[in-house]
Amino acid sequence: MAKLSPSVLGVDFLSFKEQLKTLESCKTDMLHLDVMDGIFVPNISFGVPVINSIKKHTCLPLDVHLMIDRPHRYIEDFAKVADILGFHYEAGSDVTETLKQIRRLGCKSCLTIKPKTPAEAIFKYLPLCDMVLVMSVEPGFGGQSFMPCALEKLSALKSECARLGLNIDLEVDGGINKETAPLAVQAGATVLVAGSYLFKSLDLEAVVNELKSL
């Protein structure tokens, strides 16, 4: 059964409190929070204060995805509000040291790759990861279409983790819906990030259960 990490980027914040209760009652696994700085990606979202406010109102683990330039500068701040803390391989930080720092601060570590980055580029870092996030869209905006190149990367990562004897969650983010989610799970994804597909649906509970059943 797939784990589900609903992306807060797709939510209507005025009704989020009610939707959060629905997500919790459906036994959603975690919440995905995209932090964007307008530099590493061409969009700006939110930071520690907003995440801290959400944390006060939910028991769900917070899956924080840093889409920011040189993320090592802010790891200590975000580790205070995150349960899983991820950053991009391409963002300009020392990957090994940043992954180690995340774990030292008590969070699970996640390394993320953009669509044009091959899976093989991060193989050597897998022993330091609790999760790997494969972007199936260009990071920065919700509502984009799924890029099939993510499937080959998920498969390659699954094989390498098996070869190394590692039990790492493989997360996929971007264009996840009832058509693409089964393909991602078949390729090796264990965690599905969905935003627009969930929060624009007429029956949030039904769509959550649909994805979690995969």
Short mmCIF file of N, CA and C in Angstrom, two decimals, residues 47-181:
data_model
loop_
_atom_site.label_atom_id
_atom_site.label_comp_id
_atom_site.label_asym_id
_atom_site.label_seq_id
_atom_site.Cartn_x
_atom_site.Cartn_y
_atom_site.Cartn_z
N GLY A 47 7.56 29.91 4.70
CA GLY A 47 8.74 29.49 5.44
C GLY A 47 8.41 28.90 6.80
N VAL A 48 9.33 29.01 7.72
CA VAL A 48 9.21 28.38 9.03
C VAL A 48 7.96 28.83 9.80
N PRO A 49 7.61 30.12 9.84
CA PRO A 49 6.43 30.51 10.63
C PRO A 49 5.14 29.82 10.20
N VAL A 50 4.90 29.71 8.90
CA VAL A 50 3.69 29.04 8.41
C VAL A 50 3.72 27.56 8.75
N ILE A 51 4.86 26.92 8.56
CA ILE A 51 4.97 25.49 8.87
C ILE A 51 4.76 25.26 10.36
N ASN A 52 5.30 26.14 11.18
CA ASN A 52 5.12 26.01 12.62
C ASN A 52 3.65 26.15 13.00
N SER A 53 2.93 27.03 12.33
CA SER A 53 1.49 27.18 12.59
C SER A 53 0.73 25.92 12.24
N ILE A 54 1.08 25.31 11.12
CA ILE A 54 0.44 24.06 10.71
C ILE A 54 0.76 22.95 11.72
N LYS A 55 2.00 22.93 12.16
CA LYS A 55 2.45 21.89 13.10
C LYS A 55 1.62 21.91 14.38
N LYS A 56 1.19 23.08 14.80
CA LYS A 56 0.42 23.21 16.03
C LYS A 56 -0.98 22.60 15.91
N HIS A 57 -1.44 22.37 14.68
CA HIS A 57 -2.82 21.93 14.47
C HIS A 57 -2.94 20.54 13.88
N THR A 58 -1.83 19.79 13.83
CA THR A 58 -1.92 18.44 13.29
C THR A 58 -0.91 17.52 13.95
N CYS A 59 -1.25 16.25 13.97
CA CYS A 59 -0.32 15.24 14.47
C CYS A 59 0.38 14.54 13.32
N LEU A 60 0.05 14.92 12.08
CA LEU A 60 0.67 14.29 10.91
C LEU A 60 2.14 14.70 10.80
N PRO A 61 3.02 13.76 10.46
CA PRO A 61 4.42 14.12 10.21
C PRO A 61 4.52 15.14 9.08
N LEU A 62 5.43 16.08 9.22
CA LEU A 62 5.61 17.13 8.21
C LEU A 62 6.81 16.81 7.33
N ASP A 63 6.51 16.65 6.05
CA ASP A 63 7.46 16.29 5.00
C ASP A 63 7.85 17.59 4.28
N VAL A 64 8.94 18.22 4.73
CA VAL A 64 9.31 19.54 4.25
C VAL A 64 10.31 19.44 3.10
N HIS A 65 9.93 20.02 1.97
CA HIS A 65 10.71 19.95 0.73
C HIS A 65 11.29 21.34 0.44
N LEU A 66 12.58 21.50 0.66
CA LEU A 66 13.24 22.78 0.45
C LEU A 66 13.62 22.95 -1.02
N MET A 67 12.97 23.87 -1.69
CA MET A 67 13.33 24.25 -3.05
C MET A 67 13.98 25.62 -2.97
N ILE A 68 15.13 25.64 -2.32
CA ILE A 68 15.81 26.91 -2.06
C ILE A 68 17.29 26.80 -2.39
N ASP A 69 17.88 27.94 -2.69
CA ASP A 69 19.30 28.02 -3.02
C ASP A 69 20.16 27.81 -1.78
N ARG A 70 21.19 27.00 -1.89
CA ARG A 70 22.13 26.70 -0.80
C ARG A 70 21.40 26.39 0.51
N PRO A 71 20.62 25.33 0.51
CA PRO A 71 19.75 25.03 1.66
C PRO A 71 20.47 24.78 2.97
N HIS A 72 21.76 24.45 2.92
CA HIS A 72 22.49 24.19 4.17
C HIS A 72 22.41 25.38 5.13
N ARG A 73 22.18 26.58 4.60
CA ARG A 73 22.12 27.78 5.44
C ARG A 73 20.90 27.79 6.36
N TYR A 74 19.89 27.00 6.02
CA TYR A 74 18.63 27.06 6.76
C TYR A 74 18.21 25.72 7.37
N ILE A 75 19.07 24.72 7.29
CA ILE A 75 18.71 23.39 7.79
C ILE A 75 18.36 23.44 9.28
N GLU A 76 19.13 24.14 10.06
CA GLU A 76 18.89 24.19 11.51
C GLU A 76 17.51 24.79 11.82
N ASP A 77 17.12 25.82 11.07
CA ASP A 77 15.82 26.45 11.30
C ASP A 77 14.67 25.50 10.93
N PHE A 78 14.75 24.88 9.77
CA PHE A 78 13.66 24.02 9.32
C PHE A 78 13.60 22.70 10.08
N ALA A 79 14.73 22.26 10.60
CA ALA A 79 14.73 21.02 11.39
C ALA A 79 13.88 21.15 12.65
N LYS A 80 13.64 22.36 13.11
CA LYS A 80 12.82 22.58 14.30
C LYS A 80 11.34 22.32 14.05
N VAL A 81 10.93 22.37 12.77
CA VAL A 81 9.50 22.21 12.46
C VAL A 81 9.21 21.00 11.56
N ALA A 82 10.24 20.34 11.07
CA ALA A 82 10.06 19.22 10.13
C ALA A 82 10.25 17.88 10.82
N ASP A 83 9.62 16.87 10.26
CA ASP A 83 9.89 15.48 10.65
C ASP A 83 10.77 14.83 9.60
N ILE A 84 10.46 15.11 8.34
CA ILE A 84 11.29 14.70 7.20
C ILE A 84 11.75 15.98 6.53
N LEU A 85 13.03 16.12 6.30
CA LEU A 85 13.56 17.36 5.72
C LEU A 85 14.37 17.04 4.47
N GLY A 86 13.92 17.57 3.35
CA GLY A 86 14.56 17.28 2.07
C GLY A 86 15.07 18.52 1.36
N PHE A 87 16.08 18.34 0.54
CA PHE A 87 16.64 19.44 -0.24
C PHE A 87 17.09 18.88 -1.59
N HIS A 88 17.40 19.79 -2.50
CA HIS A 88 17.76 19.38 -3.86
C HIS A 88 19.25 19.13 -4.03
N TYR A 89 19.55 18.04 -4.69
CA TYR A 89 20.92 17.70 -5.09
C TYR A 89 21.54 18.85 -5.87
N GLU A 90 20.72 19.56 -6.65
CA GLU A 90 21.21 20.59 -7.57
C GLU A 90 21.33 21.98 -6.94
N ALA A 91 21.02 22.11 -5.63
CA ALA A 91 20.84 23.44 -5.04
C ALA A 91 22.10 24.12 -4.53
N GLY A 92 23.25 23.48 -4.63
CA GLY A 92 24.49 24.17 -4.29
C GLY A 92 25.04 23.94 -2.90
N SER A 93 24.51 22.96 -2.18
CA SER A 93 25.05 22.63 -0.86
C SER A 93 25.89 21.36 -0.94
N ASP A 94 26.77 21.19 0.04
CA ASP A 94 27.52 19.94 0.16
C ASP A 94 26.52 18.85 0.53
N VAL A 95 26.27 17.93 -0.39
CA VAL A 95 25.20 16.96 -0.20
C VAL A 95 25.45 16.05 1.00
N THR A 96 26.65 15.51 1.10
CA THR A 96 26.97 14.59 2.20
C THR A 96 26.80 15.26 3.55
N GLU A 97 27.39 16.43 3.71
CA GLU A 97 27.33 17.11 5.00
C GLU A 97 25.91 17.56 5.34
N THR A 98 25.16 17.99 4.34
CA THR A 98 23.79 18.45 4.60
C THR A 98 22.89 17.29 5.01
N LEU A 99 23.05 16.13 4.38
CA LEU A 99 22.28 14.96 4.79
C LEU A 99 22.64 14.54 6.21
N LYS A 100 23.92 14.57 6.53
CA LYS A 100 24.36 14.21 7.89
C LYS A 100 23.81 15.20 8.91
N GLN A 101 23.81 16.48 8.56
CA GLN A 101 23.32 17.50 9.48
C GLN A 101 21.83 17.30 9.77
N ILE A 102 21.06 16.98 8.75
CA ILE A 102 19.63 16.75 8.94
C ILE A 102 19.40 15.63 9.95
N ARG A 103 20.14 14.55 9.80
CA ARG A 103 19.99 13.43 10.73
C ARG A 103 20.48 13.80 12.13
N ARG A 104 21.57 14.55 12.22
CA ARG A 104 22.07 14.97 13.54
C ARG A 104 21.04 15.80 14.29
N LEU A 105 20.24 16.54 13.55
CA LEU A 105 19.25 17.42 14.16
C LEU A 105 17.93 16.70 14.44
N GLY A 106 17.89 15.38 14.18
CA GLY A 106 16.74 14.58 14.57
C GLY A 106 15.66 14.41 13.54
N CYS A 107 15.91 14.82 12.31
CA CYS A 107 14.93 14.64 11.22
C CYS A 107 15.35 13.49 10.32
N LYS A 108 14.39 12.94 9.62
CA LYS A 108 14.70 12.00 8.55
C LYS A 108 15.18 12.81 7.34
N SER A 109 16.15 12.27 6.64
CA SER A 109 16.76 13.00 5.53
C SER A 109 16.18 12.57 4.19
N CYS A 110 16.00 13.56 3.31
CA CYS A 110 15.48 13.28 1.97
C CYS A 110 16.29 14.07 0.95
N LEU A 111 16.73 13.39 -0.09
CA LEU A 111 17.46 14.04 -1.18
C LEU A 111 16.56 14.04 -2.42
N THR A 112 16.46 15.20 -3.07
CA THR A 112 15.54 15.39 -4.19
C THR A 112 16.30 15.62 -5.49
N ILE A 113 15.76 15.08 -6.59
CA ILE A 113 16.35 15.34 -7.90
C ILE A 113 15.31 15.89 -8.87
N LYS A 114 15.76 16.82 -9.69
CA LYS A 114 14.91 17.43 -10.72
C LYS A 114 14.80 16.50 -11.93
N PRO A 115 13.86 16.76 -12.83
CA PRO A 115 13.64 15.86 -13.98
C PRO A 115 14.86 15.61 -14.86
N LYS A 116 15.75 16.58 -14.98
CA LYS A 116 16.90 16.39 -15.87
C LYS A 116 18.10 15.74 -15.18
N THR A 117 18.00 15.48 -13.90
CA THR A 117 19.10 14.85 -13.17
C THR A 117 18.94 13.34 -13.18
N PRO A 118 19.94 12.59 -13.65
CA PRO A 118 19.82 11.13 -13.67
C PRO A 118 19.86 10.54 -12.27
N ALA A 119 19.17 9.44 -12.09
CA ALA A 119 19.14 8.77 -10.79
C ALA A 119 20.55 8.40 -10.33
N GLU A 120 21.39 7.99 -11.28
CA GLU A 120 22.73 7.54 -10.95
C GLU A 120 23.57 8.61 -10.26
N ALA A 121 23.22 9.88 -10.45
CA ALA A 121 23.98 10.97 -9.85
C ALA A 121 23.95 10.93 -8.33
N ILE A 122 22.92 10.32 -7.76
CA ILE A 122 22.80 10.32 -6.29
C ILE A 122 22.99 8.94 -5.67
N PHE A 123 23.37 7.96 -6.45
CA PHE A 123 23.54 6.60 -5.90
C PHE A 123 24.48 6.60 -4.69
N LYS A 124 25.57 7.35 -4.74
CA LYS A 124 26.56 7.29 -3.67
C LYS A 124 26.04 7.89 -2.36
N TYR A 125 24.95 8.67 -2.44
CA TYR A 125 24.41 9.30 -1.24
C TYR A 125 23.29 8.48 -0.59
N LEU A 126 22.85 7.41 -1.23
CA LEU A 126 21.71 6.66 -0.73
C LEU A 126 21.86 6.17 0.71
N PRO A 127 23.05 5.72 1.14
CA PRO A 127 23.17 5.27 2.54
C PRO A 127 22.89 6.36 3.58
N LEU A 128 22.93 7.63 3.15
CA LEU A 128 22.68 8.74 4.07
C LEU A 128 21.23 9.24 4.00
N CYS A 129 20.42 8.59 3.18
CA CYS A 129 19.04 9.04 2.96
C CYS A 129 18.03 8.12 3.64
N ASP A 130 17.00 8.73 4.19
CA ASP A 130 15.83 7.98 4.65
C ASP A 130 14.76 7.95 3.57
N MET A 131 14.83 8.94 2.68
CA MET A 131 13.90 9.01 1.56
C MET A 131 14.57 9.73 0.40
N VAL A 132 14.16 9.38 -0.81
CA VAL A 132 14.59 10.10 -2.01
C VAL A 132 13.34 10.58 -2.73
N LEU A 133 13.35 11.83 -3.15
CA LEU A 133 12.21 12.40 -3.87
C LEU A 133 12.58 12.60 -5.33
N VAL A 134 11.81 11.96 -6.20
CA VAL A 134 11.97 12.12 -7.64
C VAL A 134 10.91 13.09 -8.14
N MET A 135 11.33 14.22 -8.68
CA MET A 135 10.38 15.19 -9.22
C MET A 135 9.91 14.73 -10.60
N SER A 136 8.60 14.65 -10.76
CA SER A 136 8.04 14.26 -12.05
C SER A 136 7.45 15.46 -12.78
N VAL A 137 7.80 16.66 -12.30
CA VAL A 137 7.57 17.93 -12.99
C VAL A 137 8.74 18.84 -12.65
N GLU A 138 8.89 19.92 -13.40
CA GLU A 138 9.90 20.90 -13.02
C GLU A 138 9.43 21.60 -11.75
N PRO A 139 10.24 21.65 -10.71
CA PRO A 139 9.78 22.22 -9.44
C PRO A 139 9.47 23.71 -9.53
N GLY A 140 8.45 24.11 -8.78
CA GLY A 140 8.12 25.53 -8.71
C GLY A 140 6.64 25.84 -8.72
N PHE A 141 5.86 25.03 -9.45
CA PHE A 141 4.43 25.32 -9.56
C PHE A 141 3.63 24.02 -9.52
N GLY A 142 2.46 24.06 -8.87
CA GLY A 142 1.57 22.92 -8.85
C GLY A 142 0.75 22.85 -10.12
N GLY A 143 0.07 21.72 -10.30
CA GLY A 143 -0.84 21.57 -11.43
C GLY A 143 -0.20 21.21 -12.75
N GLN A 144 1.07 20.81 -12.76
CA GLN A 144 1.74 20.44 -14.02
C GLN A 144 1.48 18.97 -14.36
N SER A 145 1.79 18.62 -15.60
CA SER A 145 1.58 17.25 -16.07
C SER A 145 2.77 16.37 -15.73
N PHE A 146 2.50 15.12 -15.43
CA PHE A 146 3.49 14.12 -15.06
C PHE A 146 4.46 13.87 -16.21
N MET A 147 5.75 13.82 -15.88
CA MET A 147 6.80 13.54 -16.87
C MET A 147 7.23 12.07 -16.73
N PRO A 148 7.00 11.26 -17.76
CA PRO A 148 7.27 9.81 -17.68
C PRO A 148 8.71 9.45 -17.37
N CYS A 149 9.65 10.36 -17.58
CA CYS A 149 11.06 10.05 -17.28
C CYS A 149 11.25 9.69 -15.81
N ALA A 150 10.32 10.10 -14.96
CA ALA A 150 10.43 9.78 -13.53
C ALA A 150 10.32 8.29 -13.27
N LEU A 151 9.61 7.58 -14.13
CA LEU A 151 9.40 6.15 -13.91
C LEU A 151 10.70 5.36 -14.01
N GLU A 152 11.50 5.69 -15.00
CA GLU A 152 12.79 5.02 -15.17
C GLU A 152 13.71 5.30 -13.98
N LYS A 153 13.66 6.53 -13.46
CA LYS A 153 14.49 6.88 -12.30
C LYS A 153 14.05 6.12 -11.06
N LEU A 154 12.74 6.03 -10.84
CA LEU A 154 12.23 5.28 -9.70
C LEU A 154 12.68 3.83 -9.76
N SER A 155 12.59 3.25 -10.94
CA SER A 155 13.00 1.86 -11.13
C SER A 155 14.49 1.68 -10.85
N ALA A 156 15.30 2.62 -11.33
CA ALA A 156 16.75 2.53 -11.12
C ALA A 156 17.09 2.68 -9.64
N LEU A 157 16.41 3.58 -8.97
CA LEU A 157 16.66 3.78 -7.54
C LEU A 157 16.21 2.57 -6.73
N LYS A 158 15.08 2.00 -7.10
CA LYS A 158 14.60 0.81 -6.41
C LYS A 158 15.62 -0.33 -6.53
N SER A 159 16.15 -0.52 -7.72
CA SER A 159 17.14 -1.58 -7.95
C SER A 159 18.41 -1.34 -7.16
N GLU A 160 18.88 -0.09 -7.13
CA GLU A 160 20.11 0.22 -6.42
C GLU A 160 19.94 0.07 -4.91
N CYS A 161 18.78 0.49 -4.40
CA CYS A 161 18.51 0.31 -2.97
C CYS A 161 18.49 -1.17 -2.60
N ALA A 162 17.90 -1.98 -3.47
CA ALA A 162 17.87 -3.42 -3.22
C ALA A 162 19.28 -4.00 -3.25
N ARG A 163 20.09 -3.54 -4.20
CA ARG A 163 21.47 -4.03 -4.30
C ARG A 163 22.27 -3.70 -3.06
N LEU A 164 22.01 -2.51 -2.49
CA LEU A 164 22.75 -2.06 -1.31
C LEU A 164 22.11 -2.53 0.00
N GLY A 165 20.95 -3.16 -0.09
CA GLY A 165 20.25 -3.62 1.10
C GLY A 165 19.68 -2.49 1.94
N LEU A 166 19.24 -1.42 1.27
CA LEU A 166 18.72 -0.24 1.96
C LEU A 166 17.21 -0.20 1.91
N ASN A 167 16.59 0.18 3.01
CA ASN A 167 15.14 0.32 3.08
C ASN A 167 14.80 1.81 3.07
N ILE A 168 14.74 2.38 1.88
CA ILE A 168 14.54 3.82 1.70
C ILE A 168 13.19 4.06 1.01
N ASP A 169 12.42 5.02 1.51
CA ASP A 169 11.20 5.40 0.82
C ASP A 169 11.55 6.14 -0.46
N LEU A 170 10.85 5.82 -1.53
CA LEU A 170 11.00 6.52 -2.80
C LEU A 170 9.73 7.32 -3.03
N GLU A 171 9.88 8.63 -3.03
CA GLU A 171 8.75 9.55 -3.15
C GLU A 171 8.73 10.15 -4.54
N VAL A 172 7.53 10.40 -5.07
CA VAL A 172 7.39 11.03 -6.38
C VAL A 172 6.42 12.19 -6.26
N ASP A 173 6.75 13.28 -6.94
CA ASP A 173 5.99 14.53 -6.78
C ASP A 173 5.81 15.20 -8.14
N GLY A 174 4.53 15.41 -8.51
CA GLY A 174 4.23 16.15 -9.73
C GLY A 174 3.30 15.41 -10.67
N GLY A 175 2.11 15.94 -10.87
CA GLY A 175 1.17 15.34 -11.81
C GLY A 175 0.62 14.00 -11.37
N ILE A 176 0.56 13.76 -10.07
CA ILE A 176 0.06 12.48 -9.57
C ILE A 176 -1.46 12.50 -9.53
N ASN A 177 -2.08 11.51 -10.20
CA ASN A 177 -3.53 11.36 -10.23
C ASN A 177 -3.86 9.87 -10.39
N LYS A 178 -5.10 9.55 -10.66
CA LYS A 178 -5.49 8.14 -10.71
C LYS A 178 -4.86 7.39 -11.88
N GLU A 179 -4.42 8.12 -12.92
CA GLU A 179 -3.76 7.47 -14.05
C GLU A 179 -2.26 7.29 -13.81
N THR A 180 -1.61 8.29 -13.26
CA THR A 180 -0.14 8.26 -13.12
C THR A 180 0.31 7.57 -11.84
N ALA A 181 -0.50 7.63 -10.79
CA ALA A 181 -0.09 7.03 -9.51
C ALA A 181 0.20 5.54 -9.62
#
